[in-house]
Short mmCIF file of C-alpha atoms in Angstrom, two decimals:
data_model
loop_
_atom_site.label_atom_id
_atom_site.label_comp_id
_atom_site.label_asym_id
_atom_site.label_seq_id
_atom_site.Cartn_x
_atom_site.Cartn_y
_atom_site.Cartn_z
CA UNK A 1 138.55 130.58 114.58
CA UNK A 2 138.97 131.77 110.54
CA UNK A 3 137.46 129.33 109.36
CA UNK A 4 135.03 130.48 111.95
CA UNK A 5 134.55 133.62 110.89
CA UNK A 6 134.63 133.06 107.49
CA UNK A 7 131.60 130.44 107.43
CA UNK A 8 129.39 133.13 109.32
CA UNK A 9 130.45 135.40 106.37
CA UNK A 10 128.90 132.71 104.30
CA UNK A 11 125.55 132.68 106.38
CA UNK A 12 125.63 136.26 107.13
CA UNK A 13 125.67 136.68 103.30
CA UNK A 14 122.99 134.18 102.72
CA UNK A 15 120.68 136.21 105.16
CA UNK A 16 120.05 133.16 108.27
CA UNK A 17 120.29 135.15 110.93
CA UNK A 18 121.03 134.73 114.27
CA UNK A 19 124.13 133.36 112.53
CA UNK A 20 126.39 132.58 116.10
CA UNK A 21 130.21 131.49 116.62
CA UNK A 22 130.82 129.17 120.03
CA UNK A 23 133.93 128.37 121.15
CA UNK A 24 134.53 126.16 122.16
CA UNK A 25 136.56 123.65 124.70
CA UNK A 26 138.07 119.73 123.87
CA UNK A 27 138.64 118.13 127.06
CA UNK A 28 137.21 114.66 128.53
CA UNK A 29 137.45 111.14 128.05
CA UNK A 30 137.60 109.43 125.56
CA UNK A 31 140.20 110.64 123.51
CA UNK A 32 140.14 113.95 121.18
CA UNK A 33 137.77 112.43 118.20
CA UNK A 34 135.41 111.17 121.15
CA UNK A 35 136.11 114.82 122.57
CA UNK A 36 135.69 117.47 120.22
CA UNK A 37 132.25 115.77 119.48
CA UNK A 38 131.48 116.08 122.72
CA UNK A 39 131.50 119.43 122.35
CA UNK A 40 130.16 119.82 119.27
CA UNK A 41 126.97 118.61 120.14
CA UNK A 42 127.33 120.73 123.69
CA UNK A 43 127.44 123.54 121.55
CA UNK A 44 124.43 123.12 119.66
CA UNK A 45 122.12 121.84 122.06
CA UNK A 46 123.03 125.59 123.82
CA UNK A 47 122.29 127.48 120.48
CA UNK A 48 119.13 125.02 119.80
CA UNK A 49 118.20 125.85 123.27
CA UNK A 50 118.75 129.65 123.07
CA UNK A 51 117.21 130.43 119.26
CA UNK A 52 114.41 127.64 120.12
CA UNK A 53 115.40 125.91 116.81
CA UNK A 54 112.83 123.11 116.44
CA UNK A 55 115.43 120.79 114.57
CA UNK A 56 119.24 120.94 114.01
CA UNK A 57 121.02 120.27 111.03
CA UNK A 58 123.59 117.63 110.34
CA UNK A 59 125.75 117.38 106.92
CA UNK A 60 126.60 113.07 107.08
CA UNK A 61 126.59 111.42 104.15
CA UNK A 62 126.41 107.62 102.78
CA UNK A 63 130.51 107.89 102.59
CA UNK A 64 130.30 108.94 106.74
CA UNK A 65 127.60 106.17 107.47
CA UNK A 66 129.58 103.46 106.25
CA UNK A 67 132.57 104.59 107.69
CA UNK A 68 130.73 104.53 110.95
CA UNK A 69 129.78 101.25 109.99
CA UNK A 70 133.61 100.38 109.70
CA UNK A 71 134.59 101.45 112.63
CA UNK A 72 131.94 100.13 114.64
CA UNK A 73 132.23 96.59 113.61
CA UNK A 74 135.87 96.48 113.90
CA UNK A 75 135.31 97.56 117.27
CA UNK A 76 132.64 94.73 117.69
CA UNK A 77 129.88 96.25 117.84
CA UNK A 78 126.37 94.69 117.78
CA UNK A 79 123.31 95.37 116.04
CA UNK A 80 122.42 98.38 117.77
CA UNK A 81 125.97 100.07 117.33
CA UNK A 82 126.45 98.87 113.21
CA UNK A 83 122.79 100.93 113.05
CA UNK A 84 124.73 103.91 112.20
CA UNK A 85 123.95 107.01 112.69
CA UNK A 86 120.04 107.65 112.47
CA UNK A 87 117.97 109.99 109.95
CA UNK A 88 116.35 111.61 112.71
CA UNK A 89 117.41 111.22 116.73
CA UNK A 90 115.24 113.63 119.41
CA UNK A 91 115.87 117.38 117.25
CA UNK A 92 118.40 116.32 114.94
CA UNK A 93 117.73 115.12 111.64
CA UNK A 94 120.18 113.94 108.63
CA UNK A 95 119.01 115.17 105.54
CA UNK A 96 121.69 114.03 103.64
CA UNK A 97 122.39 110.85 104.75
CA UNK A 98 121.42 109.12 101.42
CA UNK A 99 123.51 110.88 98.86
CA UNK A 100 127.14 110.40 99.01
CA UNK A 101 129.75 112.34 99.50
CA UNK A 102 130.54 113.51 96.00
CA UNK A 103 127.06 114.69 94.80
CA UNK A 104 126.68 116.58 98.01
CA UNK A 105 130.45 118.50 96.92
CA UNK A 106 129.17 118.94 93.30
CA UNK A 107 125.88 120.23 95.02
CA UNK A 108 128.31 123.00 97.14
CA UNK A 109 130.01 123.73 93.69
CA UNK A 110 126.78 124.46 91.58
CA UNK A 111 125.33 126.65 94.38
CA UNK A 112 127.71 128.70 94.80
CA UNK A 113 128.95 127.40 97.81
CA UNK A 114 132.97 126.87 98.22
CA UNK A 115 133.36 122.68 99.91
CA UNK A 116 136.42 122.98 102.78
CA UNK A 117 138.08 119.93 103.95
CA UNK A 118 138.95 120.00 107.82
CA UNK A 119 142.20 119.45 107.89
CA UNK A 120 142.14 116.74 110.73
CA UNK A 121 140.10 114.42 108.37
CA UNK A 122 142.87 113.61 106.57
CA UNK A 123 145.01 112.72 109.09
CA UNK A 124 146.74 109.03 110.27
CA UNK A 125 146.80 109.85 113.74
CA UNK A 126 142.81 109.17 113.79
CA UNK A 127 141.30 106.27 112.99
CA UNK A 128 138.44 107.66 110.42
CA UNK A 129 140.77 109.31 108.26
CA UNK A 130 142.50 105.99 107.59
CA UNK A 131 138.84 104.16 107.33
CA UNK A 132 138.59 106.77 104.55
CA UNK A 133 141.67 107.46 102.56
CA UNK A 134 142.93 103.75 103.09
CA UNK A 135 140.38 101.19 104.59
CA UNK A 136 137.91 102.26 101.84
CA UNK A 137 139.33 102.67 98.79
CA UNK A 138 141.33 99.12 98.74
CA UNK A 139 137.40 97.83 99.92
CA UNK A 140 135.89 99.79 96.56
CA UNK A 141 138.81 98.12 94.46
CA UNK A 142 138.80 95.30 95.50
CA UNK A 143 134.75 94.40 95.53
CA UNK A 144 133.67 97.60 93.41
CA UNK A 145 132.11 100.45 93.54
CA UNK A 146 128.86 98.80 96.03
CA UNK A 147 130.95 99.04 99.23
CA UNK A 148 129.33 102.49 99.69
CA UNK A 149 125.84 101.94 99.59
CA UNK A 150 125.90 98.16 100.66
CA UNK A 151 127.55 99.64 104.02
CA UNK A 152 125.12 102.21 104.81
CA UNK A 153 122.47 99.94 103.76
CA UNK A 154 122.98 97.19 106.41
CA UNK A 155 123.24 99.77 108.42
CA UNK A 156 119.63 100.44 107.62
CA UNK A 157 118.79 96.89 107.88
CA UNK A 158 119.55 96.65 111.12
CA UNK A 159 118.49 99.89 112.88
CA UNK A 160 114.29 98.45 111.47
CA UNK A 161 115.59 95.32 112.81
CA UNK A 162 117.40 97.33 116.42
CA UNK A 163 114.62 99.47 116.74
CA UNK A 164 112.00 96.03 116.79
CA UNK A 165 113.86 93.97 119.67
CA UNK A 166 114.57 97.06 121.31
CA UNK A 167 110.68 97.54 121.66
CA UNK A 168 110.66 93.71 122.78
CA UNK A 169 113.04 94.71 125.23
CA UNK A 170 110.47 97.75 126.80
CA UNK A 171 108.22 95.38 127.13
CA UNK A 172 109.60 92.97 128.44
CA UNK A 173 110.80 95.00 131.46
CA UNK A 174 108.43 96.22 131.69
CA UNK A 175 106.63 92.31 133.01
CA UNK A 176 109.68 90.97 134.37
CA UNK A 177 110.57 93.94 136.62
CA UNK A 178 108.60 95.55 140.26
CA UNK A 179 109.64 97.07 143.44
CA UNK A 180 111.38 93.20 144.63
CA UNK A 181 113.93 93.05 141.09
CA UNK A 182 113.96 91.22 138.13
CA UNK A 183 111.85 88.10 137.84
CA UNK A 184 114.81 85.60 136.78
CA UNK A 185 112.27 82.64 135.21
CA UNK A 186 110.87 85.71 133.01
CA UNK A 187 114.20 87.33 131.69
CA UNK A 188 114.75 83.04 131.24
CA UNK A 189 112.34 83.00 129.01
CA UNK A 190 113.14 85.74 126.68
CA UNK A 191 115.79 85.24 123.69
CA UNK A 192 118.78 86.38 124.65
CA UNK A 193 118.90 89.06 122.31
CA UNK A 194 116.29 90.43 124.25
CA UNK A 195 117.15 90.23 127.42
CA UNK A 196 120.45 91.16 127.58
CA UNK A 197 118.76 94.30 126.30
CA UNK A 198 116.52 94.30 129.41
CA UNK A 199 119.59 93.32 131.50
CA UNK A 200 121.49 96.52 129.78
CA UNK A 201 118.11 99.10 130.42
CA UNK A 202 118.01 97.80 134.30
CA UNK A 203 122.23 97.93 134.90
CA UNK A 204 121.31 102.05 133.15
CA UNK A 205 118.65 102.72 135.43
CA UNK A 206 120.63 101.75 138.62
CA UNK A 207 122.72 104.25 137.27
CA UNK A 208 124.99 102.66 135.56
CA UNK A 209 126.26 105.19 132.53
CA UNK A 210 125.24 104.24 129.73
CA UNK A 211 128.62 104.21 127.17
CA UNK A 212 130.25 102.58 130.15
CA UNK A 213 128.42 99.54 130.27
CA UNK A 214 129.86 97.12 127.76
CA UNK A 215 128.96 93.25 126.69
CA UNK A 216 130.93 91.63 129.30
CA UNK A 217 128.88 93.45 132.04
CA UNK A 218 126.48 92.17 129.61
CA UNK A 219 127.04 88.83 129.83
CA UNK A 220 128.12 88.98 133.56
CA UNK A 221 124.88 89.60 134.72
CA UNK A 222 123.69 86.83 132.00
CA UNK A 223 125.48 84.39 133.60
CA UNK A 224 123.25 85.08 136.75
CA UNK A 225 120.01 84.27 134.90
CA UNK A 226 120.98 81.15 133.09
CA UNK A 227 123.92 79.57 134.93
CA UNK A 228 123.55 80.41 138.03
CA UNK A 229 125.03 78.14 140.63
CA UNK A 230 125.74 80.46 143.77
CA UNK A 231 128.31 82.67 142.49
CA UNK A 232 128.51 86.12 143.25
CA UNK A 233 127.00 89.35 141.71
CA UNK A 234 128.58 91.46 139.28
CA UNK A 235 130.86 94.60 139.17
CA UNK A 236 129.35 96.80 137.28
CA UNK A 237 130.15 100.47 136.56
CA UNK A 238 128.96 103.59 138.08
CA UNK A 239 129.18 102.12 141.70
CA UNK A 240 126.39 99.25 140.92
CA UNK A 241 126.27 95.56 142.00
CA UNK A 242 123.91 92.74 140.45
CA UNK A 243 123.53 90.26 143.25
CA UNK A 244 120.91 86.95 142.68
CA UNK A 245 118.63 86.53 145.19
CA UNK A 246 116.80 83.21 144.95
CA UNK A 247 114.33 84.03 142.15
CA UNK A 248 115.44 87.99 141.50
CA UNK A 249 117.81 89.68 140.12
CA UNK A 250 119.03 93.37 141.79
CA UNK A 251 121.66 95.97 140.78
CA UNK A 252 121.38 98.19 143.53
CA UNK A 253 124.68 100.18 145.23
CA UNK A 254 127.72 99.05 145.70
CA UNK A 255 128.15 100.02 149.60
CA UNK A 256 125.49 98.32 150.60
CA UNK A 257 127.13 95.12 149.02
CA UNK A 258 131.16 93.67 149.64
CA UNK A 259 133.51 92.91 146.83
CA UNK A 260 131.35 90.26 146.37
CA UNK A 261 127.82 91.92 146.21
CA UNK A 262 127.21 89.60 149.74
CA UNK A 263 126.19 92.36 152.10
#
């Protein structure tokens, strides 16, 4: 609360208006880091709606991007996740994403702004501080100073690839979906990377929470397409079942099926 008041005083001194301070409650699934992130973005969304803001500017730097790529790499993420944080995502903009953290800090000091380090950024109980203070320095010492810009460049390259694959998947989804489900023949002809995206989108459209659909779920659905031998359906998050009937793949509420996907 003291820090929020201090920041508000600085912003008032810069002539910004309105300056809003919002108290949030950090609850929810995914651990304290995810819950805090959700609370922050919820407050930002509410403030943007209240003020009619056209954009929300976030201060993530190139170092933040490198840390994000390492964290997601350790989880075995795909191209979209390894693409890191996007420079533009809806109303959110990250104008400092290509700048090193040290340069941003120097710019703050040159502008008469005191940079402040959140104590949580030094708490080894959290994954990002361990990457920031333990893992990245070792990588830089071992592989050289190009590690951080290299990781950020990897994110940018993967983002371009993921955007292209997503666009292909959108066209493929429109071509293979109809009132009777997804056409298996059309799915079979797709490359695996595109087919997986189509299946993931179909699961979301059927009611699966986006963040709950893992690679294992997508792989199990894919088995119904390319290696089907009459096996039962696949239970998905959100009480959804994916089942194959002849030349169609169906995603329906689980309560309409038995545990094995059969009516």
